[in-house]
Short mmCIF file of C-alpha atoms in Angstrom, two decimals:
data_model
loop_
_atom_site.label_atom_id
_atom_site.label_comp_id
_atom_site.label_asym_id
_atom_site.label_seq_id
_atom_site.Cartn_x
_atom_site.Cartn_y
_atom_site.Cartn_z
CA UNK A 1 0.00 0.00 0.00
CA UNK A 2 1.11 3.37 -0.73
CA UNK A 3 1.68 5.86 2.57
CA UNK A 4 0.70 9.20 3.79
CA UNK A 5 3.67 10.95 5.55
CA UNK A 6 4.55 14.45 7.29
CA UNK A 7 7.96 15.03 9.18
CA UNK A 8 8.23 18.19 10.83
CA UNK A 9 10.76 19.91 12.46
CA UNK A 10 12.53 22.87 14.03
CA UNK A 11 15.38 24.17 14.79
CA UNK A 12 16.58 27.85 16.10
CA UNK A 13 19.68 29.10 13.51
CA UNK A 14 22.00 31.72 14.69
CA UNK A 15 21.46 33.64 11.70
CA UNK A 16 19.08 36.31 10.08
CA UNK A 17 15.70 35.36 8.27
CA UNK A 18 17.81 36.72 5.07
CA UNK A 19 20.79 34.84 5.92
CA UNK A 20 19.08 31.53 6.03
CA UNK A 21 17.05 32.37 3.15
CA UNK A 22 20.43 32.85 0.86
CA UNK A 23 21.30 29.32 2.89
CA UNK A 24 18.08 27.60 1.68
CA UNK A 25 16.89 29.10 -1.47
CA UNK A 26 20.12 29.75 -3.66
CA UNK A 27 21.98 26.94 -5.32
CA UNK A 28 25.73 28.19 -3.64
CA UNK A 29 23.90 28.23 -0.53
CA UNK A 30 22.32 25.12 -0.27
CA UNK A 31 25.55 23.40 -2.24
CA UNK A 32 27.26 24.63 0.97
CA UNK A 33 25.42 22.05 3.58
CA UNK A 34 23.13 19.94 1.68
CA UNK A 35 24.03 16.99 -0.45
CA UNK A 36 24.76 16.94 -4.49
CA UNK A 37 24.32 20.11 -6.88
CA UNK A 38 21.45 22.19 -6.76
CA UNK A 39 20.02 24.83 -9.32
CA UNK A 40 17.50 27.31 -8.16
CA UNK A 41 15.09 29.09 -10.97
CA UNK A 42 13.47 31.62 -8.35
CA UNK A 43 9.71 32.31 -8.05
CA UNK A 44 6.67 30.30 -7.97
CA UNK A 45 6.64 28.38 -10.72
CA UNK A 46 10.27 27.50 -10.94
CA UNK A 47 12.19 25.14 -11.17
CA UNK A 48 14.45 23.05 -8.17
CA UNK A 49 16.67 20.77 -9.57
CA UNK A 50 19.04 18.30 -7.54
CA UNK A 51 21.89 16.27 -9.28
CA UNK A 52 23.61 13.76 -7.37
CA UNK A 53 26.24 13.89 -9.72
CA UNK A 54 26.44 10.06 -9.83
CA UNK A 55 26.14 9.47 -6.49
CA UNK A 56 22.75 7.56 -6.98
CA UNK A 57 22.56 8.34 -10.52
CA UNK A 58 19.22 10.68 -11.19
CA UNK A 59 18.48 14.53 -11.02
CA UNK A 60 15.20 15.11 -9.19
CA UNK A 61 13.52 18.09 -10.29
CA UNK A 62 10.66 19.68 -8.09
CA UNK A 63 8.39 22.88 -8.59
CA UNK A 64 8.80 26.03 -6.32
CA UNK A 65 5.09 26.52 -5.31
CA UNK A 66 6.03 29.31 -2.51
CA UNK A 67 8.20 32.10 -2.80
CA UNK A 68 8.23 34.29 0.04
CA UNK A 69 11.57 36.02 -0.11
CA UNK A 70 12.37 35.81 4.11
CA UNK A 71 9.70 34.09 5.25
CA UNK A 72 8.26 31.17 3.56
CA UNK A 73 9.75 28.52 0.68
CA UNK A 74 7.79 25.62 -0.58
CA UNK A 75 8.60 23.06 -3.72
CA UNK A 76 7.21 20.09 -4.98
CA UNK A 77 7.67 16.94 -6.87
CA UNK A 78 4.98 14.90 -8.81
CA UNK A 79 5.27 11.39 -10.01
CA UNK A 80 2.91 9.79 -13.28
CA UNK A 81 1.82 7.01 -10.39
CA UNK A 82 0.30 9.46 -7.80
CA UNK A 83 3.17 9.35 -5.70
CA UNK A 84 4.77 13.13 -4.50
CA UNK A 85 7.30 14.43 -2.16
CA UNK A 86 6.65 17.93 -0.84
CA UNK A 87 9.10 20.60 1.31
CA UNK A 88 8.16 23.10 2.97
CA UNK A 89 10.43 26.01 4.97
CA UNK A 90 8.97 28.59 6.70
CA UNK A 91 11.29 31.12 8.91
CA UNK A 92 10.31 33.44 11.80
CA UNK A 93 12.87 36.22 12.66
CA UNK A 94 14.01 36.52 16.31
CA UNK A 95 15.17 39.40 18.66
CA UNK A 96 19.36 39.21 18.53
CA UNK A 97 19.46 38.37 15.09
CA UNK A 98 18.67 34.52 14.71
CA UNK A 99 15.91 32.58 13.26
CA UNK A 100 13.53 29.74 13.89
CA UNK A 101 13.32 27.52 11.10
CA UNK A 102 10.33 25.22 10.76
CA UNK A 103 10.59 22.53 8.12
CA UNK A 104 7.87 20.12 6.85
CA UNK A 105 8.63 17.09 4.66
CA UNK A 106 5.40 15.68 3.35
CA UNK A 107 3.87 13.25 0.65
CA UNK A 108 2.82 10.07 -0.47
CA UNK A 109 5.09 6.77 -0.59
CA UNK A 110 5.02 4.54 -3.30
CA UNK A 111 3.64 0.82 -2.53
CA UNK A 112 7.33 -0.50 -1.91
CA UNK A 113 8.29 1.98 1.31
CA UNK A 114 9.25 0.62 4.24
CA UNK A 115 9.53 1.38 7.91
CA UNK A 116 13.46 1.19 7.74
CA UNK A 117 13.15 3.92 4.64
CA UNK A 118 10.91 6.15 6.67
CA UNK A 119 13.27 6.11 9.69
CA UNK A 120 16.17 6.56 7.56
CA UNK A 121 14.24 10.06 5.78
CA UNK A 122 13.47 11.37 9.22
CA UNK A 123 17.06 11.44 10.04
CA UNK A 124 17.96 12.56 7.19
CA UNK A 125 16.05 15.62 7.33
CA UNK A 126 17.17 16.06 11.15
CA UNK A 127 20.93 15.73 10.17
CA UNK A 128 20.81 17.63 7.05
CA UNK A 129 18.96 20.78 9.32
CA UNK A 130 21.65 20.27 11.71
CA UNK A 131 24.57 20.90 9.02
CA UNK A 132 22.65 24.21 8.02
CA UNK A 133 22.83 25.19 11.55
CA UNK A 134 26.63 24.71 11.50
CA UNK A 135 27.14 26.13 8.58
CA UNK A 136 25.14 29.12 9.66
CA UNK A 137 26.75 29.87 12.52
CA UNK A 138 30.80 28.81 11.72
CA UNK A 139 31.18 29.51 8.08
CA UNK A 140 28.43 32.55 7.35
CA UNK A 141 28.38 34.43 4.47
CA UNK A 142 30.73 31.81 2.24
CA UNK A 143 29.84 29.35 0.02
CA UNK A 144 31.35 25.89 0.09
CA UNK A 145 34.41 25.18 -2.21
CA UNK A 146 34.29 21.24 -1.96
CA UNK A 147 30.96 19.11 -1.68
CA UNK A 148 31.27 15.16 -1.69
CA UNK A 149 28.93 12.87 -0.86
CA UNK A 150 30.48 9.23 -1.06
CA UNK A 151 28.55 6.32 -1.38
CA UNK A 152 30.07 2.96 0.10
CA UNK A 153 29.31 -0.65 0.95
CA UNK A 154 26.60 -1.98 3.36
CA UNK A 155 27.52 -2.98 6.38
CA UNK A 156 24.65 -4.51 8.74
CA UNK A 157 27.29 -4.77 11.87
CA UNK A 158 26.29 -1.09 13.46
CA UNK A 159 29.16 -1.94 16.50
CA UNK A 160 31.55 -2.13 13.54
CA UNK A 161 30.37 0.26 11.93
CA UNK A 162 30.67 3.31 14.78
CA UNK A 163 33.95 1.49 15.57
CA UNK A 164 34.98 2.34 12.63
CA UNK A 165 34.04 6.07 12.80
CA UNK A 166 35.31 6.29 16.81
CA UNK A 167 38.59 5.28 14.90
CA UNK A 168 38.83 7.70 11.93
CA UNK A 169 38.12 10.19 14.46
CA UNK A 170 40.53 8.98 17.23
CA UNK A 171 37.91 8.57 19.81
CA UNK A 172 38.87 6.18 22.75
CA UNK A 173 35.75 7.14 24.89
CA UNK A 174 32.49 7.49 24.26
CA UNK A 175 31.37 9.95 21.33
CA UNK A 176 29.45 12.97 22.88
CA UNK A 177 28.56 16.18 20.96
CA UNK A 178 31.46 18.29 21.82
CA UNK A 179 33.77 15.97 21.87
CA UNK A 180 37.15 16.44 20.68
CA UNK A 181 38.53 14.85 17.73
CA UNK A 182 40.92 14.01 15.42
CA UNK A 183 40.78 12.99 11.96
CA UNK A 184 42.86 10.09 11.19
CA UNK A 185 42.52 9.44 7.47
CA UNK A 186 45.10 7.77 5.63
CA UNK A 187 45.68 9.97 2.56
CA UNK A 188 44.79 13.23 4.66
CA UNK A 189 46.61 15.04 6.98
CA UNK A 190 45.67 15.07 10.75
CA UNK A 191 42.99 17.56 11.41
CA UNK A 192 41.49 18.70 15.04
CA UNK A 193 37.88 19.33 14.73
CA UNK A 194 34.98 18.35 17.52
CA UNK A 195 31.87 16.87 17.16
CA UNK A 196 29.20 19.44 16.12
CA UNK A 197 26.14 17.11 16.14
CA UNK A 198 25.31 13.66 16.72
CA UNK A 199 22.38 11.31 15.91
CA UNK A 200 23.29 7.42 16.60
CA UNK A 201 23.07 4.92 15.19
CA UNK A 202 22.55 6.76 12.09
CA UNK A 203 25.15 9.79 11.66
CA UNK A 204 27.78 12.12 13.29
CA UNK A 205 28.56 15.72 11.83
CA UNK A 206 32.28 16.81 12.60
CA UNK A 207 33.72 20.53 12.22
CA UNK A 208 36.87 21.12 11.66
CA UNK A 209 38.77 24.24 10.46
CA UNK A 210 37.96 24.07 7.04
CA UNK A 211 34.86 22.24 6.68
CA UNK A 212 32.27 19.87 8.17
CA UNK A 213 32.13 15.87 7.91
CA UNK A 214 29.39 13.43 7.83
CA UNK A 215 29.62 10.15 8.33
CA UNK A 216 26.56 8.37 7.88
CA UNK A 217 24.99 4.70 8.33
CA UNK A 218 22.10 4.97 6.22
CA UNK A 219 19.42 3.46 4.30
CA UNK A 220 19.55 -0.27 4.24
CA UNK A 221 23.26 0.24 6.12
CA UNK A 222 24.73 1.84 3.41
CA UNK A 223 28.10 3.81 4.08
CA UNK A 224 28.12 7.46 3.27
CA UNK A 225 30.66 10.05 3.72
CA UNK A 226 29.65 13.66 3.07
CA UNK A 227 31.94 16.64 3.18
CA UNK A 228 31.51 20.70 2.72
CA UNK A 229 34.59 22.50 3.08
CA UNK A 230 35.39 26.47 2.68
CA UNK A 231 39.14 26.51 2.01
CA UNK A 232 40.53 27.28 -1.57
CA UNK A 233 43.78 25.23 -0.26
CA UNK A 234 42.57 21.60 0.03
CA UNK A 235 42.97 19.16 -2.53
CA UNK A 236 39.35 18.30 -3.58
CA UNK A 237 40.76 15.18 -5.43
CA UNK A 238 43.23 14.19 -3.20
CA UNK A 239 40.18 14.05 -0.12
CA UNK A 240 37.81 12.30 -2.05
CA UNK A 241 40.43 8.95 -2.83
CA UNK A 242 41.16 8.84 0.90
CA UNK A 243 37.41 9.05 1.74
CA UNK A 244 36.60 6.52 -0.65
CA UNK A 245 39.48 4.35 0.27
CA UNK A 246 38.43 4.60 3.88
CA UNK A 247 34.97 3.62 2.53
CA UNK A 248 36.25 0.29 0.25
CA UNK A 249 38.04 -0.85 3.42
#
């Protein structure tokens, strides 16, 4: 049977209504936390186009049916079998200059969904709001240089799998937000950075000087490493072979 969903959120930004709305309705800005390539055509009426660049190998295109320059943002896509996936963000300015966000992921599910899928789009949409926040707040007004997002294996074994990130991260104890880390990637240099945000067993977000890190455990345990970073100087090539190594092994 097909299925009815809503996923709502919010989350406080430290940032101006304008701010977030350069964040969330201009491709640069949403290339700078989000995953893959976007393309804005502003207005209701235009177009919202995502390539994943190969990642997953299709470019979803979605219709902007609210344009409310600072307040309200709204886009839709329609499928020939009835199906649709709908966004929605709407942003209320606050005194001291920040902004709550509230976002609203709706649709219908094609007959194959599945209560792992659903779990895996609600974090999704929690850790994805979370990177805006971080990029909001430690990287504002720039637009990211560098956007991966790595797909790797499966791997069912979550202990293994968060062993695995504890390592690349060279975390003995317990992984907190806040914590302290360093990245230990062969291929990369040694960077400090600290955990900005944290949702087990499905991701961790790290920040580090140039950039932030995902490292996901998604859909159907699929591997994913996601990075945004801000610094002309890194070696775009040279981070996505160590990633992807890291990934293979």
């Amino acid at each position: 049977m097909s299925h009815e969903f809503e996923i709502a959120d919010e989350i406080t930004l430290e940032a101006t209504p304008q701010q977030v709305w350069e964040a969330i309705a201009t491709g640069p800005g949403v290339d700078s936390w989000f995953m893959g390539r976007t393309e804005i055509e502003p207005g209701e009426g235009g177009t919202n186009s995502l390539d994943m660049m190969g990642a997953m190998g299709f470019v979803q295109k979605s219709t902007i049916t609210a344009w409310e320059p600072g307040e309200r943002l709204a886009f839709r896509e329609d499928s020939p079998d009835g199906t649709f996936t709908a966004c929605e963000y709407l942003l209320e300015g606050r005194d001291g200059g920040s902004t709550v966000l509230r976002f609203v992921h709706s649709g219908i599910l094609s007959d194959d969904w599945d209560a792992e899928y659903y779990d895996s789009m609600k974090a999704g949409d929690l850790m994805y709001l979370k990177q805006l926040a971080a990029y909001l707040k430690y990287f504002p007004g720039r637009y990211a240089t560098r956007n991966l997002f790595l797909v790797g294996p499966a791997v069912p074994d979550n202990e293994r799998v968060w062993s695995r990130f504890a390592a690349a991260l060279s975390l003995t104890g317990e992984m907190n937000q806040g914590a302290p880390v360093r990245l230990n990637v062969p291929g990369l240099p040694a960077t400090d950075g600290v955990v900005e945000f944290l949702g087990t067993p499905y991701f961790v977000g790290v920040r580090t000087p140039h950039g932030i890190h995902l490292l996901i455990k998604g859909y159907r345990n699929t591997l994913v490493v996601g990075y945004h970073g801000f610094s002309a100087d890194e070696d775009e090539k040279e981070i996505e072979s160590a990633w992807r190594s890291w990934l293979a092994s």
